[in-house]
mmCIF file of N, CA and C in Angstrom:
data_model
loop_
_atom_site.group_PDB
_atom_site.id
_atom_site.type_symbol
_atom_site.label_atom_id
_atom_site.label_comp_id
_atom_site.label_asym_id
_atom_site.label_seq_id
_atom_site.Cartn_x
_atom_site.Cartn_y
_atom_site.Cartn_z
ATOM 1 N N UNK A 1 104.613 116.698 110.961
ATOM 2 C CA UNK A 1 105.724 116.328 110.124
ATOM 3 C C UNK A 1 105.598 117.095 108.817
ATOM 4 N N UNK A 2 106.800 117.784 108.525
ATOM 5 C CA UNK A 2 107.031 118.459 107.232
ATOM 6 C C UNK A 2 108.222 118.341 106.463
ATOM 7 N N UNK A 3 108.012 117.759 105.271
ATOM 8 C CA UNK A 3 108.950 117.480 104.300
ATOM 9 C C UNK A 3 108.694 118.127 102.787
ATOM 10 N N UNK A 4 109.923 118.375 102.662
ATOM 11 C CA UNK A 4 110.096 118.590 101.278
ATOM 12 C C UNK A 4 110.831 117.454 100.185
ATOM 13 N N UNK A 5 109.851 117.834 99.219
ATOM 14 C CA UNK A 5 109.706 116.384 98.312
ATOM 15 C C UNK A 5 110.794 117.168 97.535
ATOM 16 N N UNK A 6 111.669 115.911 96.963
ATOM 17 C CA UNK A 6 113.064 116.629 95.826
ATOM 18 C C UNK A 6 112.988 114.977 94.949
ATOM 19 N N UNK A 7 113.684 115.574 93.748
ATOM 20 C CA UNK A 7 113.395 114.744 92.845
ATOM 21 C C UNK A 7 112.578 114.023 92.725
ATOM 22 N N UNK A 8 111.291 113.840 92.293
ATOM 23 C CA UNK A 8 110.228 113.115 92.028
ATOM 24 C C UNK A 8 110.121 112.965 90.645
ATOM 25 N N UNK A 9 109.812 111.772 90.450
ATOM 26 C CA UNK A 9 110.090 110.728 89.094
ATOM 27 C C UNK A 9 108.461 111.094 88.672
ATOM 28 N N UNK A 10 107.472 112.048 88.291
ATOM 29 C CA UNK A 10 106.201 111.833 88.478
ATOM 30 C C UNK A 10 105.460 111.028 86.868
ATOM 31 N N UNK A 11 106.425 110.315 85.691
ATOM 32 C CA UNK A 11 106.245 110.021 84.797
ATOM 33 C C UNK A 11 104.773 108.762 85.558
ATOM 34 N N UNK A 12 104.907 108.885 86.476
ATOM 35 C CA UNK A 12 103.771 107.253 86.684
ATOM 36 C C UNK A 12 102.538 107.572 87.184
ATOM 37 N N UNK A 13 102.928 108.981 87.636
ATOM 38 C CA UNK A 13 101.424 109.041 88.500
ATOM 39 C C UNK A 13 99.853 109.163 88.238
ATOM 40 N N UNK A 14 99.945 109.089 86.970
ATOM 41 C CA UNK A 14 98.737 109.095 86.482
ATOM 42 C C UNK A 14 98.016 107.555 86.173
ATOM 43 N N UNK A 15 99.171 106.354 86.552
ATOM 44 C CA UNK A 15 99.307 104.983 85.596
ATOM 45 C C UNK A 15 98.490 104.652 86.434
ATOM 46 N N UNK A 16 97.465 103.873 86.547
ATOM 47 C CA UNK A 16 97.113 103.115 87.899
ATOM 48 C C UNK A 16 97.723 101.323 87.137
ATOM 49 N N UNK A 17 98.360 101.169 88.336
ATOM 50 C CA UNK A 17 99.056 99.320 87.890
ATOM 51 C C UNK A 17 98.076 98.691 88.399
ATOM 52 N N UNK A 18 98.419 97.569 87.994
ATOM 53 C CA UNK A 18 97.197 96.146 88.206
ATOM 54 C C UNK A 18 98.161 95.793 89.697
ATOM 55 N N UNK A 19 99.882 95.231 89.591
ATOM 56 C CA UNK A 19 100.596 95.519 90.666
ATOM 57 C C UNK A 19 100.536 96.709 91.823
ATOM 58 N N UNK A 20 100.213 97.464 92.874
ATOM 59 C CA UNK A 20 100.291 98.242 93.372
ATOM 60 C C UNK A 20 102.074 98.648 93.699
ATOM 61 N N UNK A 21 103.342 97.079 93.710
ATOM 62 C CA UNK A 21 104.544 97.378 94.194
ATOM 63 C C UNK A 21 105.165 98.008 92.330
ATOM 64 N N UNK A 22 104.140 97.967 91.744
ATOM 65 C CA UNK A 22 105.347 98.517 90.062
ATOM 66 C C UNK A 22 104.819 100.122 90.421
ATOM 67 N N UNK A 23 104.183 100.748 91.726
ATOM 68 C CA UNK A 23 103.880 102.558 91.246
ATOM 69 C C UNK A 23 104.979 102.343 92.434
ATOM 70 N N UNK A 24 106.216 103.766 91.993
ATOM 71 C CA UNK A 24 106.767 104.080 93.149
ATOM 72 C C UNK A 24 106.183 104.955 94.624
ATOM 73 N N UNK A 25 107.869 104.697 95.262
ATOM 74 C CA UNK A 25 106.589 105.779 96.539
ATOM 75 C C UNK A 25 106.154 107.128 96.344
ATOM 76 N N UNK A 26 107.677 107.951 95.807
ATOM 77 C CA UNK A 26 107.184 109.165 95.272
ATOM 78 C C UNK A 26 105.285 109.740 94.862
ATOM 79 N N UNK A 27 105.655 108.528 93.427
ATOM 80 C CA UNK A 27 104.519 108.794 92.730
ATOM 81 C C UNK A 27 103.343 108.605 93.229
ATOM 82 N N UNK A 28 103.183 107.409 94.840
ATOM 83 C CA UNK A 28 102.358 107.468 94.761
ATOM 84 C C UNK A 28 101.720 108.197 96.174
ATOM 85 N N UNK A 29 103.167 108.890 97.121
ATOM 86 C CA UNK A 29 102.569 109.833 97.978
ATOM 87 C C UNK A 29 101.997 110.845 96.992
ATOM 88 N N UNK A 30 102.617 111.493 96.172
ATOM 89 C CA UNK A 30 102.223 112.788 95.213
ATOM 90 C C UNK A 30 100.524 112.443 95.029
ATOM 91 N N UNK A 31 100.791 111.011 94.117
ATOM 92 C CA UNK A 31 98.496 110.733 94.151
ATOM 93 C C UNK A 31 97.868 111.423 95.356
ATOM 94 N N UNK A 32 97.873 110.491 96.202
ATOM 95 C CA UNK A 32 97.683 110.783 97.859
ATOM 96 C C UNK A 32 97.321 112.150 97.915
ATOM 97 N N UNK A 33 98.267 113.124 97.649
ATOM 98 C CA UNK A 33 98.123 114.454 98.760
ATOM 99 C C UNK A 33 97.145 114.912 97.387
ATOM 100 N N UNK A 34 97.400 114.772 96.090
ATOM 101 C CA UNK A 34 96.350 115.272 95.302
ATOM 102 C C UNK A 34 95.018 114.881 95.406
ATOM 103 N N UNK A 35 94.867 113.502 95.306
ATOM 104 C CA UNK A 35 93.398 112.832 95.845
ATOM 105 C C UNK A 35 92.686 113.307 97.220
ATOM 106 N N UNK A 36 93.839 113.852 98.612
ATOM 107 C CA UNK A 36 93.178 113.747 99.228
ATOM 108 C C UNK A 36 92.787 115.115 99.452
ATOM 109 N N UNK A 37 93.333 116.191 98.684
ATOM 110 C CA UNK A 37 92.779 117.373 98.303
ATOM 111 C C UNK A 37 91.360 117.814 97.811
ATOM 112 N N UNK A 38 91.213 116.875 96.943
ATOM 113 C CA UNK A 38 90.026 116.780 96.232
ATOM 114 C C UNK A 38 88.483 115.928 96.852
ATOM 115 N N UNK A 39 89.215 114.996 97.936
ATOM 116 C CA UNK A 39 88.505 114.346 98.391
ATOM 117 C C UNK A 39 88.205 115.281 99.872
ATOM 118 N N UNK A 40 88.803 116.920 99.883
ATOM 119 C CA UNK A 40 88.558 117.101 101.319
ATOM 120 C C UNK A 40 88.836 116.566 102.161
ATOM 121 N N UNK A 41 89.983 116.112 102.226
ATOM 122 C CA UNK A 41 90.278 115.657 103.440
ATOM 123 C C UNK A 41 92.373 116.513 103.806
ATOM 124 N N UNK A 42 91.832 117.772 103.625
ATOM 125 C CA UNK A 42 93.383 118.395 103.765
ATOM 126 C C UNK A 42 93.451 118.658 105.107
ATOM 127 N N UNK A 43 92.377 118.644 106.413
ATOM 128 C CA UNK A 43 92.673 118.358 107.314
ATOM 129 C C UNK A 43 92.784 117.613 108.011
ATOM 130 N N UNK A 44 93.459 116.341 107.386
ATOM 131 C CA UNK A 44 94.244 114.986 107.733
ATOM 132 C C UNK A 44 95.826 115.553 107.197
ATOM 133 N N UNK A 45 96.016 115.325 105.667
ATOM 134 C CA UNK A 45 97.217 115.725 105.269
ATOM 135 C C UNK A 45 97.197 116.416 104.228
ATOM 136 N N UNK A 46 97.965 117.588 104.113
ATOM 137 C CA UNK A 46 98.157 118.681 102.652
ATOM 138 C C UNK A 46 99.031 119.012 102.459
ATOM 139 N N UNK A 47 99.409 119.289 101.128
ATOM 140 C CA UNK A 47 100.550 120.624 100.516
ATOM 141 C C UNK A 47 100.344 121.642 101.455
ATOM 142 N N UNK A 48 101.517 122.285 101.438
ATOM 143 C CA UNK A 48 102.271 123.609 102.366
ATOM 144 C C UNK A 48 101.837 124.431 101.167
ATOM 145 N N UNK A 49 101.800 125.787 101.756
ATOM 146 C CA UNK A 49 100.790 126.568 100.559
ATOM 147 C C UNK A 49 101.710 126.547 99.532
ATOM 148 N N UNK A 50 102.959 126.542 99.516
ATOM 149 C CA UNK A 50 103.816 126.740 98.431
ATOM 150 C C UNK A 50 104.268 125.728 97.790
ATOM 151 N N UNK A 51 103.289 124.642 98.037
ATOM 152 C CA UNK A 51 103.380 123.070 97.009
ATOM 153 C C UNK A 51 104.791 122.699 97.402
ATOM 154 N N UNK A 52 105.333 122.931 97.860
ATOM 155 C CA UNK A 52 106.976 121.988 97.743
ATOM 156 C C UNK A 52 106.847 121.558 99.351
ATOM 157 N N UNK A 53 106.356 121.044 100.021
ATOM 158 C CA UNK A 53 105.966 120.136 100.871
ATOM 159 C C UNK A 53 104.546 119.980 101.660
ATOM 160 N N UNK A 54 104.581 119.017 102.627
ATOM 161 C CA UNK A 54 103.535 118.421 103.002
ATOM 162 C C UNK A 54 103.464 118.099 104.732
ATOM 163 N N UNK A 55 102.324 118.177 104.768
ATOM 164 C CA UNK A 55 102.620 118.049 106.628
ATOM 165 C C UNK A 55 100.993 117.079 106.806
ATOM 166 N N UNK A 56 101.448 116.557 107.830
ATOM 167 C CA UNK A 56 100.385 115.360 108.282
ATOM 168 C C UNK A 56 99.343 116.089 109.289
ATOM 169 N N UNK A 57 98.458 116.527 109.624
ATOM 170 C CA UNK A 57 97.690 117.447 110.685
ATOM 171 C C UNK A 57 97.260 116.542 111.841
ATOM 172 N N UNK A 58 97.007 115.308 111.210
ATOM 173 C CA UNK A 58 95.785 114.129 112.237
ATOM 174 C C UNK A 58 96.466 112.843 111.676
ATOM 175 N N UNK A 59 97.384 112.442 112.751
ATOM 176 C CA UNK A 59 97.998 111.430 112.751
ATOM 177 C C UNK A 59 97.090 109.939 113.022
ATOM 178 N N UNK A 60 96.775 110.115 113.608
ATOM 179 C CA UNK A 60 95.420 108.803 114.499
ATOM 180 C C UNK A 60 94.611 109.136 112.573
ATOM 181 N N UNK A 61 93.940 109.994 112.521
ATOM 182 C CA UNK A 61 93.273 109.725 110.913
ATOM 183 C C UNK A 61 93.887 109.556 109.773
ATOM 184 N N UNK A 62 95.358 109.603 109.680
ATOM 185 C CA UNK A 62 96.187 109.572 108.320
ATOM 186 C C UNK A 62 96.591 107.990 108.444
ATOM 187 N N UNK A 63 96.339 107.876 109.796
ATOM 188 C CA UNK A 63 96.707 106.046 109.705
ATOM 189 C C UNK A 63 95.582 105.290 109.582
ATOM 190 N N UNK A 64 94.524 105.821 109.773
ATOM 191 C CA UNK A 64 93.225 105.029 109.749
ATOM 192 C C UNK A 64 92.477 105.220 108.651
ATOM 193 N N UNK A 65 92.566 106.183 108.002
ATOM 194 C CA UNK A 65 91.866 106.888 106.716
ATOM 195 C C UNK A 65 92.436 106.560 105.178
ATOM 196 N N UNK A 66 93.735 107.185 105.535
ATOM 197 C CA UNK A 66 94.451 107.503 104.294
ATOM 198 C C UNK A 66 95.733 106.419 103.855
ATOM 199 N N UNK A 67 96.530 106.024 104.864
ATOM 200 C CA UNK A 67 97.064 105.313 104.440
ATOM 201 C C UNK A 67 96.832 104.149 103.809
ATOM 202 N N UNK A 68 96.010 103.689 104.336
ATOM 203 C CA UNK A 68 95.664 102.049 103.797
ATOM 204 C C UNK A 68 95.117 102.088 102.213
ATOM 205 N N UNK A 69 94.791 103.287 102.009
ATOM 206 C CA UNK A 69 93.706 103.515 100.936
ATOM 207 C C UNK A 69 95.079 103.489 99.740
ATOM 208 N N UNK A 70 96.167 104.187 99.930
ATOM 209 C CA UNK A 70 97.184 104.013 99.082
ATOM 210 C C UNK A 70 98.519 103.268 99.162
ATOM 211 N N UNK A 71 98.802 102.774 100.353
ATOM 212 C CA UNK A 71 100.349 101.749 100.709
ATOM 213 C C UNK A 71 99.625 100.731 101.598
ATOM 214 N N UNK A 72 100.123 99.658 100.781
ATOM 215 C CA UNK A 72 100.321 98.098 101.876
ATOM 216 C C UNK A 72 100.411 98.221 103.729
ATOM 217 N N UNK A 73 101.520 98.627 103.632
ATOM 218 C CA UNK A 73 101.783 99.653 104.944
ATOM 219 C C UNK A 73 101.100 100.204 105.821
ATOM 220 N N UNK A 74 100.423 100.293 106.559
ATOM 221 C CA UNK A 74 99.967 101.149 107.075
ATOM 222 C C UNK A 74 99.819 101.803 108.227
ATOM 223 N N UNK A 75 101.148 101.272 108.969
ATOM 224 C CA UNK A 75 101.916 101.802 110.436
ATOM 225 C C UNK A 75 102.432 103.699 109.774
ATOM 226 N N UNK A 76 102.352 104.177 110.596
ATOM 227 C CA UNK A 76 102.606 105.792 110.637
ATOM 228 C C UNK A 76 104.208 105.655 110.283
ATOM 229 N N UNK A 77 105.284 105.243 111.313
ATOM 230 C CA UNK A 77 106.674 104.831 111.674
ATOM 231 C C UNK A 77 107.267 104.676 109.958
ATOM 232 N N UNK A 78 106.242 103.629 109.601
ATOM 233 C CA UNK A 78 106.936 102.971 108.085
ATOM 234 C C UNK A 78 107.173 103.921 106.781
ATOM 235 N N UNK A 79 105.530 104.687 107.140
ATOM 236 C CA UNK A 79 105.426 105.700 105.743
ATOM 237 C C UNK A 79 106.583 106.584 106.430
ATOM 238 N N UNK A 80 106.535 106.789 107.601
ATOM 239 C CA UNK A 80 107.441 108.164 107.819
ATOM 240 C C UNK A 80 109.195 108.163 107.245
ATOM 241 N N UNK A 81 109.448 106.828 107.543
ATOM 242 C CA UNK A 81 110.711 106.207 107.138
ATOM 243 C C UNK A 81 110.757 106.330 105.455
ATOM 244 N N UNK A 82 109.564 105.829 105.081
ATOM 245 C CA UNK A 82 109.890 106.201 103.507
ATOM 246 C C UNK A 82 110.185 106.827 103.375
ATOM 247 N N UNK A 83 109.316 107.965 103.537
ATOM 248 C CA UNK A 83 108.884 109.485 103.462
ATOM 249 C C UNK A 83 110.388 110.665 103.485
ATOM 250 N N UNK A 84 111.169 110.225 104.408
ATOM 251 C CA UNK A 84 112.759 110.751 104.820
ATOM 252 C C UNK A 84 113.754 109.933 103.719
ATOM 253 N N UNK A 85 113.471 109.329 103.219
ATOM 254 C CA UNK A 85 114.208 108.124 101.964
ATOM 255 C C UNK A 85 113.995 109.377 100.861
ATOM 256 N N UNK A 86 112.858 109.867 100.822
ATOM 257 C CA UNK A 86 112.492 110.508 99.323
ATOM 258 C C UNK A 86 112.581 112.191 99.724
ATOM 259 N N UNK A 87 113.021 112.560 100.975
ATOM 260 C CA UNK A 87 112.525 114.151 101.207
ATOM 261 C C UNK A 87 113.777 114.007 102.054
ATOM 262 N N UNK A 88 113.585 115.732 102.210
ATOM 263 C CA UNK A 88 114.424 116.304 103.298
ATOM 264 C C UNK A 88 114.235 117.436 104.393
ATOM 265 N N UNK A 89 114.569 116.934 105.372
ATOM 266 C CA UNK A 89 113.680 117.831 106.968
ATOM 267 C C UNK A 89 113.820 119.022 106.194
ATOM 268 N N UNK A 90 112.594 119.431 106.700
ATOM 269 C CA UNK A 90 112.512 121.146 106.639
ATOM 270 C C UNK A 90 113.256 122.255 107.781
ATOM 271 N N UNK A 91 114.244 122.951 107.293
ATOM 272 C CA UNK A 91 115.027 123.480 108.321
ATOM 273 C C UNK A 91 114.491 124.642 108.903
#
């Protein structure tokens, strides 16, 4: 899966809330793909070399690894649904 992220609000992403539902999704897939950069783990999920989207590599590990660590959520189906709320297919 590859999307391109458009309009992102990123004024929050640095905030960590005491609430996890006051960070949006944007802001807080954007954490995500940065954290999980840093944390080595870009062969689960990464930026496209040209930063304006993102692709999932290891689906079975992005649901077991990564998601839970940043959304309530943590069915594949749900983030993906967000995910198309805030982006647009790559043509």
């Amino acid at each position: 899966m590859s999307r391109y992220l458009t309009n992102l609000d990123l004024s929050q992403v640095g905030r960590r809330t005491v609430r996890d539902a006051e960070q949006k999704f944007p802001c807080k897939l954007y954490r995500m793909l940065m954290e999980t950069e840093t944390e080595g783990l870009s062969h689960i999920v990464s930026w496209h070399p040209q930063g304006r989207c993102f692709r999932v590599h290891d689906q079975e590990a992005f649901v077991n690894e990564v998601l839970p660590k940043y959304f309530k959520k943590s069915k594949y189906r749900s983030f993906q649904r967000r995910s198309e709320e805030h982006t647009s297919e790559l043509q």
